[in-house]
Each structure stands twice: as C-alpha cells, then as structure tokens.
PDB file of C-alpha atoms in Angstrom:
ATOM      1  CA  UNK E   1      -1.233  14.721   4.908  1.00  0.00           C
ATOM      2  CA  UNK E   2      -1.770  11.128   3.212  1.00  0.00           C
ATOM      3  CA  UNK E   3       0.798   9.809   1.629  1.00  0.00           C
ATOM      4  CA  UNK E   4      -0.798   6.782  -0.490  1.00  0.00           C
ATOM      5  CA  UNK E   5       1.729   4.415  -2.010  1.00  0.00           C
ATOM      6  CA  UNK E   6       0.940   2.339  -5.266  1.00  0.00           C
ATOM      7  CA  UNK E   7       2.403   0.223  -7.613  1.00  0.00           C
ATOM      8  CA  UNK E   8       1.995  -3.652  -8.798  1.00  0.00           C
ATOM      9  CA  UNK E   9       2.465  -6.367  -6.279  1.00  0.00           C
ATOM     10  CA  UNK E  10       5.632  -7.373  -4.901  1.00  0.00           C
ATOM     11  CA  UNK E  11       7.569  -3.907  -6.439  1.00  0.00           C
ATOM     12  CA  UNK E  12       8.602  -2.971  -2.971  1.00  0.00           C
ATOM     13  CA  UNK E  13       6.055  -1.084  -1.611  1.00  0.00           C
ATOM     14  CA  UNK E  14       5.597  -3.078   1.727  1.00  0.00           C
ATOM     15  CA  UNK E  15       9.801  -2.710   1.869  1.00  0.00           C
ATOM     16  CA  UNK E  16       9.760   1.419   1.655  1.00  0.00           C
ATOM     17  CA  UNK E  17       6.448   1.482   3.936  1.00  0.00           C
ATOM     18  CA  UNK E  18       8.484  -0.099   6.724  1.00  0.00           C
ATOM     19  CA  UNK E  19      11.692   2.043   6.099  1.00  0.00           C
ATOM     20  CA  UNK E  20       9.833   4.731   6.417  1.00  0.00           C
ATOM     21  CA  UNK E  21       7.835   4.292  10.007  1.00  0.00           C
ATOM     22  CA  UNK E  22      11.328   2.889  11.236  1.00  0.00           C
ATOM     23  CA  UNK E  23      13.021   6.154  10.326  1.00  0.00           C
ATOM     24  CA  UNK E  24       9.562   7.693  11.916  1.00  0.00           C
ATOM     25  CA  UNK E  25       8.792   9.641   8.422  1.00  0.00           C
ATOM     26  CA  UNK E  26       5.586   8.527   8.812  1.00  0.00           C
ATOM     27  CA  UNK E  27       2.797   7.008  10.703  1.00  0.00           C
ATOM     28  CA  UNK E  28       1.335   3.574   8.773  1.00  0.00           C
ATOM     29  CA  UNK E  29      -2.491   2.952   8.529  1.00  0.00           C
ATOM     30  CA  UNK E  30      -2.625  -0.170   8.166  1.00  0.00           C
ATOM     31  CA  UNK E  31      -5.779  -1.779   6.139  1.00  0.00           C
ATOM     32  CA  UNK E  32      -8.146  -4.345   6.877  1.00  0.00           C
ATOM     33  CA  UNK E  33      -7.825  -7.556   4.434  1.00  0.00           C
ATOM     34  CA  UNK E  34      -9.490 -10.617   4.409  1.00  0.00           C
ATOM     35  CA  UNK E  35      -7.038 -12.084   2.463  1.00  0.00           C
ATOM     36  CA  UNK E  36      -4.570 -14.997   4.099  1.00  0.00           C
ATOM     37  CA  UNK E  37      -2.110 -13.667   6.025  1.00  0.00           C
ATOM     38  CA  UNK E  38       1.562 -14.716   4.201  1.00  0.00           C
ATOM     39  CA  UNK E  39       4.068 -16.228   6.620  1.00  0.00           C
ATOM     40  CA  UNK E  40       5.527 -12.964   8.034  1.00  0.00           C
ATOM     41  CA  UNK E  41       2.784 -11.322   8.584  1.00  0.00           C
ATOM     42  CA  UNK E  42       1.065 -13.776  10.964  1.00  0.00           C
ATOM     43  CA  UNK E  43       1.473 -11.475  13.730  1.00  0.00           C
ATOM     44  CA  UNK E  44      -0.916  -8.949  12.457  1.00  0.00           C
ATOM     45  CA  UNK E  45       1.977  -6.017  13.013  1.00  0.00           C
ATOM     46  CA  UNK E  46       2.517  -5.068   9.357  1.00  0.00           C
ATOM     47  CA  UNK E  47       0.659  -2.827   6.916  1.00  0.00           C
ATOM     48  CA  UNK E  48      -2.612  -5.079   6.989  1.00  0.00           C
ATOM     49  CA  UNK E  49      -5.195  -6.343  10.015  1.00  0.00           C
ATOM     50  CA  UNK E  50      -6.123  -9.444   8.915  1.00  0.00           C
ATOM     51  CA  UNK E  51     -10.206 -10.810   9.594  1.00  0.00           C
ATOM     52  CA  UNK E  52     -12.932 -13.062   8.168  1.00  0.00           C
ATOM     53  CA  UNK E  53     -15.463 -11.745   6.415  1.00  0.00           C
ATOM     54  CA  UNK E  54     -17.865 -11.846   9.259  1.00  0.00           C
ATOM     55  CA  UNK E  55     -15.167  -9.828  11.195  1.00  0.00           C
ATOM     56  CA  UNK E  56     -14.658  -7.124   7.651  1.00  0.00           C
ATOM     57  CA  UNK E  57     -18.697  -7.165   7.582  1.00  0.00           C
ATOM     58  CA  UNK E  58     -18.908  -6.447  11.318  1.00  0.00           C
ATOM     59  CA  UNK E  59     -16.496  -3.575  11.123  1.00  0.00           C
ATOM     60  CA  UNK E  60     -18.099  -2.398   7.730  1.00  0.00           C
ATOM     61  CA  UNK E  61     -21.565  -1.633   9.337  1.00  0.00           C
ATOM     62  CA  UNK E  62     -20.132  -0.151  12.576  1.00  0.00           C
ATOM     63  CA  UNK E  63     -18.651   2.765  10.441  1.00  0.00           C
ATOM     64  CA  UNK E  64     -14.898   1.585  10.722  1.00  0.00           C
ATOM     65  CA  UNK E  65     -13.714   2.357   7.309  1.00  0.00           C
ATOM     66  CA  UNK E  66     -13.258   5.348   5.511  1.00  0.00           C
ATOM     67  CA  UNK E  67     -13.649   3.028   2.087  1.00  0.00           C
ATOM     68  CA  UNK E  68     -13.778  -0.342   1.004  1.00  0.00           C
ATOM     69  CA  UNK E  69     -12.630  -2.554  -2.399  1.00  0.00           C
ATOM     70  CA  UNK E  70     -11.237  -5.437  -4.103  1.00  0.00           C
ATOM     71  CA  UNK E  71      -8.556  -6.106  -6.459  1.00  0.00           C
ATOM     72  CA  UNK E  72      -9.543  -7.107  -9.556  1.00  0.00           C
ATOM     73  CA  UNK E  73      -9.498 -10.702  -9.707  1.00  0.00           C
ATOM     74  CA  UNK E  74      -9.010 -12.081  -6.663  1.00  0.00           C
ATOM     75  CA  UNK E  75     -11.785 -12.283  -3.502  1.00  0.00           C
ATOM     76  CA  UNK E  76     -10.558 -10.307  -1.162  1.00  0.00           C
ATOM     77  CA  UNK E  77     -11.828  -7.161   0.509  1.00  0.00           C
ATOM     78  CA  UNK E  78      -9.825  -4.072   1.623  1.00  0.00           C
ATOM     79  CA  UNK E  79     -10.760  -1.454   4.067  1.00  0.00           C
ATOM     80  CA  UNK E  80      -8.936   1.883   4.918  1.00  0.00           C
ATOM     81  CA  UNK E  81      -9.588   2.611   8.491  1.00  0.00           C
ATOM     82  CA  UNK E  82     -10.992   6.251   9.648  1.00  0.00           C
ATOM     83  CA  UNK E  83      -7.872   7.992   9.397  1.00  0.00           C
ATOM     84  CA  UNK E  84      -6.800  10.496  12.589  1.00  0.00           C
ATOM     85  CA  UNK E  85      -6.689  14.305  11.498  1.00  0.00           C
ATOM     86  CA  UNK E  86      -4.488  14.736  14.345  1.00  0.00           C
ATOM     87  CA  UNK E  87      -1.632  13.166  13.811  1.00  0.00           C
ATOM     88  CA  UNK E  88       0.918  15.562  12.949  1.00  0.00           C
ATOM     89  CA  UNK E  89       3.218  13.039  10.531  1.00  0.00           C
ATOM     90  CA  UNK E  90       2.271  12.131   7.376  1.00  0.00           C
ATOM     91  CA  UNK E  91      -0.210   8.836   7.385  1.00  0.00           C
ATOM     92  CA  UNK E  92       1.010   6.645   4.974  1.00  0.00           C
ATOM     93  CA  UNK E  93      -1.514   4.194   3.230  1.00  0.00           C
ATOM     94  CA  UNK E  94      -0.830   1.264   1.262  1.00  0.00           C
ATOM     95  CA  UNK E  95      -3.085   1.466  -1.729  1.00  0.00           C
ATOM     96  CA  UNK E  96      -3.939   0.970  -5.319  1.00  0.00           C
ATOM     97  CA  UNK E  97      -4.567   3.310  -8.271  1.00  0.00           C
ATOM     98  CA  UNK E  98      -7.975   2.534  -8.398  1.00  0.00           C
ATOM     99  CA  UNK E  99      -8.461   3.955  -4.688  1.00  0.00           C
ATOM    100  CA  UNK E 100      -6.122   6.990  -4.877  1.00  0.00           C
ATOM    101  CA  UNK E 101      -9.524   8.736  -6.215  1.00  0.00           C
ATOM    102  CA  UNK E 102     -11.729   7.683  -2.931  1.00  0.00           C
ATOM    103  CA  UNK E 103      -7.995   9.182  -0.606  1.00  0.00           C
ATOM    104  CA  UNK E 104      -7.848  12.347  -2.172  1.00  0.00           C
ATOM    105  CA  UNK E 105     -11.492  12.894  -1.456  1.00  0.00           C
ATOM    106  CA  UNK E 106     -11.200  12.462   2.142  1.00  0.00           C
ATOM    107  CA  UNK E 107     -10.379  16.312   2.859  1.00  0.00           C
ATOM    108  CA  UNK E 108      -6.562  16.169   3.596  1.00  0.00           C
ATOM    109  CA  UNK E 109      -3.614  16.454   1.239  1.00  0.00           C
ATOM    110  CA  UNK E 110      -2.488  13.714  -0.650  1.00  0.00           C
ATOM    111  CA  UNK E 111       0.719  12.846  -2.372  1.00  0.00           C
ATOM    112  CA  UNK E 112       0.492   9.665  -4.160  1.00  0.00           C
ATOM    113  CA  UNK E 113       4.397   7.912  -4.869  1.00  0.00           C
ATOM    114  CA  UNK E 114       4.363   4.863  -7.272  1.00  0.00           C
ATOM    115  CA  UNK E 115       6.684   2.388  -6.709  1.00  0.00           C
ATOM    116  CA  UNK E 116       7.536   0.248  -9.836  1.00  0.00           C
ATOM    117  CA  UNK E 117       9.780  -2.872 -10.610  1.00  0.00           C
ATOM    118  CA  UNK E 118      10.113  -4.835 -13.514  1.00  0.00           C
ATOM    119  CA  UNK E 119       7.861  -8.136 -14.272  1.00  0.00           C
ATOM    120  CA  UNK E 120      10.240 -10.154 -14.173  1.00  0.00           C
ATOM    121  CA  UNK E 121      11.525  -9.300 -10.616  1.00  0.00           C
ATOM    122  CA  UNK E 122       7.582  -9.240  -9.146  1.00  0.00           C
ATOM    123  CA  UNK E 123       6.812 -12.608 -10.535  1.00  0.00           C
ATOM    124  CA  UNK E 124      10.659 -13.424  -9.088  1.00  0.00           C
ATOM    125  CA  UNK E 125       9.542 -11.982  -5.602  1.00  0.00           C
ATOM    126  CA  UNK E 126       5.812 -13.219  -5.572  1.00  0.00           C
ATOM    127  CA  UNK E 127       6.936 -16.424  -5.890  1.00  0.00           C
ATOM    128  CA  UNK E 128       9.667 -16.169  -3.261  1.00  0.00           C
ATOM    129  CA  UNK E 129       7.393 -14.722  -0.711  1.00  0.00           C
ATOM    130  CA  UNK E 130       4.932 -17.866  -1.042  1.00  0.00           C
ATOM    131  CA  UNK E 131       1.626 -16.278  -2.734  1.00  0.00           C
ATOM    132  CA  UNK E 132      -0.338 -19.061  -3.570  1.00  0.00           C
ATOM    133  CA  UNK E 133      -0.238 -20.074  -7.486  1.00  0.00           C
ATOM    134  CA  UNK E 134      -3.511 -18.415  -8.397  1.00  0.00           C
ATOM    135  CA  UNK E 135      -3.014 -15.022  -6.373  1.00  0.00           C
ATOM    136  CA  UNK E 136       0.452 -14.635  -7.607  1.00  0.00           C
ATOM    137  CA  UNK E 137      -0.944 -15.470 -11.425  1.00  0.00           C
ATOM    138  CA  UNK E 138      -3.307 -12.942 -10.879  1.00  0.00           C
ATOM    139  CA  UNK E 139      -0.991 -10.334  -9.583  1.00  0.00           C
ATOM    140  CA  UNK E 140       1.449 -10.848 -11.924  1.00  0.00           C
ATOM    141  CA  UNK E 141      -1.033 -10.756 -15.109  1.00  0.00           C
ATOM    142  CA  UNK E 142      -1.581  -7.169 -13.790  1.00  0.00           C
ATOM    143  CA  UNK E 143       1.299  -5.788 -13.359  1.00  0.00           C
ATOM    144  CA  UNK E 144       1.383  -3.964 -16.928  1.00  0.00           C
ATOM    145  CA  UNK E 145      -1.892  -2.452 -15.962  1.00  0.00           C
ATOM    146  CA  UNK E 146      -1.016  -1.305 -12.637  1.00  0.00           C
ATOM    147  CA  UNK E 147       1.760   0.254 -13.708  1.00  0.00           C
ATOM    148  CA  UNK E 148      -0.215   2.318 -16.449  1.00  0.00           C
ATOM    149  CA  UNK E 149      -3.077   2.829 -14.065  1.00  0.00           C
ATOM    150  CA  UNK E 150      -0.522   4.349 -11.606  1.00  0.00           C
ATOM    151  CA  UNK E 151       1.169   6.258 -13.786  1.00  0.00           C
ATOM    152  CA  UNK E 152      -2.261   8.540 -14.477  1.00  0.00           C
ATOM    153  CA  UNK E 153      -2.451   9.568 -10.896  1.00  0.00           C
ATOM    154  CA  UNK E 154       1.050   9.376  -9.142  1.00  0.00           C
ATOM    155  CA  UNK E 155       2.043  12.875  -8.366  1.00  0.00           C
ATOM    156  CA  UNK E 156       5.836  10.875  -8.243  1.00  0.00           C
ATOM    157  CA  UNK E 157       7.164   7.606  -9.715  1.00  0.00           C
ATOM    158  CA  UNK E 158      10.162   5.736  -8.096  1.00  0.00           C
ATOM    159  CA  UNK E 159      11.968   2.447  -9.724  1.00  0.00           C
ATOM    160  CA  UNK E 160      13.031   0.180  -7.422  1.00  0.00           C
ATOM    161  CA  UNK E 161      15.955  -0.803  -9.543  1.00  0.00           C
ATOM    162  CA  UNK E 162      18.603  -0.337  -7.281  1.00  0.00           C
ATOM    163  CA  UNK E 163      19.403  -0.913  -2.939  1.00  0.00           C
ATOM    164  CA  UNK E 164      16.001  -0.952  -0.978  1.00  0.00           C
ATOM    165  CA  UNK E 165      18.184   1.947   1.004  1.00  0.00           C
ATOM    166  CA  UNK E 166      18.437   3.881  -2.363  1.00  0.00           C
ATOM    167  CA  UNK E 167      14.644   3.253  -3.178  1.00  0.00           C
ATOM    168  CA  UNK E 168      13.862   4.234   0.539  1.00  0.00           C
ATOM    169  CA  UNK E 169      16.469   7.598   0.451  1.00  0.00           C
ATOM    170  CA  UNK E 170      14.582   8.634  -2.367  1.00  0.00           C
ATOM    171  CA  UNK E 171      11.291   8.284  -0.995  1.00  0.00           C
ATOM    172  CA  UNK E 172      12.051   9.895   1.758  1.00  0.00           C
ATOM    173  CA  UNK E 173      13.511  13.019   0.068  1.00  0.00           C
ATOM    174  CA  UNK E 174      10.670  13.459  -1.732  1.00  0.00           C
ATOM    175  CA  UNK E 175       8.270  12.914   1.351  1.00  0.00           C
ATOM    176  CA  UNK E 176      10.493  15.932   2.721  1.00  0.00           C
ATOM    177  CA  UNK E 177      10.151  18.033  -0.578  1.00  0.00           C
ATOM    178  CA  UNK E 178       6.186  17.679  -0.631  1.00  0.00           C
ATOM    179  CA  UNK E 179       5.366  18.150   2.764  1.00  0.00           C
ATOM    180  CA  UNK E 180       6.723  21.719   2.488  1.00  0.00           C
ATOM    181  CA  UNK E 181       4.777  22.502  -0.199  1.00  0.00           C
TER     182      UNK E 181
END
C-alpha cells in the first residue's frame, strides 16, 4: 500500500511523515531532489536524497525512478524511487497532486491524505524554516491552488489547525481505518 501525502508547502506534511515512521506506521520513500538542501536536512536522513543534476540525470537513465517532475515554478526536479512490493507496512511518499495520478498507476493501493493549513501560517512557517525569498514566493503564491488541486484527488483531508500530536493521531487513525479496507 502507498500512502501519498499532499498538500501546499510548509502545511505540515514533512511533521506527520516523521511521526509516523517514528511510531513505525509506515516505511518513508524518500525522493530524489535537486533542490538545496534547507538547514536540517543537510544530513540527507529526511524525506528527500539530495543530488546535482548530473547525479538526478545519472540515476534517471539507470532506471532508478519510478517517475519524475517539477513543481510549477521553481527548477527543481523530483524523482520517486522504485518502490519495494515487499515491504509489508505502508510506504509513505511525499508528493503533490499533480503526481498522485502517476502513484496510483504503479499497481499497488493508494490512499492519498491531504494535509492543509492556512496561508497565513505557510507563508509564517516558510519563512521561519529559511526558504530562500523566491522559492518561498513561489510556494506561497500556490498554496490556493494546491489546496484545490488536492482536494480533487485526496481520498482524506486533514487541517493541521491544532497540536502536530492531534494532526499526527488523526493521521494515523485513518492510516489504520484504510489499510483494513
């Protein structure tokens, strides 16, 4: 089972992600980026494996990714890994609407959770978190569109309007409702 979560930038997706392989919910597949690294992710331990483009290109024509993209707007390039079949937990993707499509044609279930937060808060967070002044504009100008785009294909929308424990609890019930269905 994939479990692909969405939802604009800085809305708390990376936050749940990591509540949930802690609590070992789920097992993270993290994509390839060639976007900067932010400070806390230097280590290359989080949701993204960070490379140049040479490195993205190399792994592109050896067959390493199950898809590519971009996000509108900015340069960077994404690719999702070959996922494992095997693994018996739920593989949880980081992801965005516009890719949900290319993860529920890869042959295995797929539950797609959107997490949303208000504007104001992601603008309040990007900036905290140090994206530079044009990635964060960016991101922020499409955070109305993300969420709308999101809404189409989320089989389950979360608002991270309260605790990050609350937000993760109620991911986490849900992941336990849908994976007995």
């Amino acid at each position: 089972m994939i479990v692909a979560l969405i939802g604009p930038s800085a809305a708390g997706k990376s936050s749940v992600a990591s509540r949930l392989v802690a609590a070992g919910e789920v097992e993270l597949v993290p994509t390839y980026t060639t976007r900067p690294p932010r400070p806390e992710e230097r280590d290359n331990s989080g949701h993204h494996r960070f490379c140049d483009d040479g490195e993205f290109d190399a792994l592109l024509a050896s067959g390493a990714f199950e898809a590519t993209g971009r996000l509108p707007g900015l340069p960077y390039r994404y690719g999702l890994p070959i996922l494992n079949h095997r693994i018996s937990k739920p593989q949880l993707v980081m992801a965005r609407a516009s890719h949900v499509g290319t993860l529920r044609s890869l042959g295995q279930r797929t539950v797609v959770y959107q997490i949303e937060a208000s504007a104001a808060v992601c603008r309040q967070r990007l900036g905290e978190r140090g994206a530079g002044r044009a990635d964060g504009s960016v991101r922020a100008s499409r955070h109305s569109a993300d969420i709308a785009a999101g809404r189409c294909c989320a089989d389950r929308v979360f608002r991270n309007n309260s605790t990050l424990d609350a937000l993760a609890t109620a991911v986490a019930d849900a992941l336990h409702t849908d994976r007995k269905v």
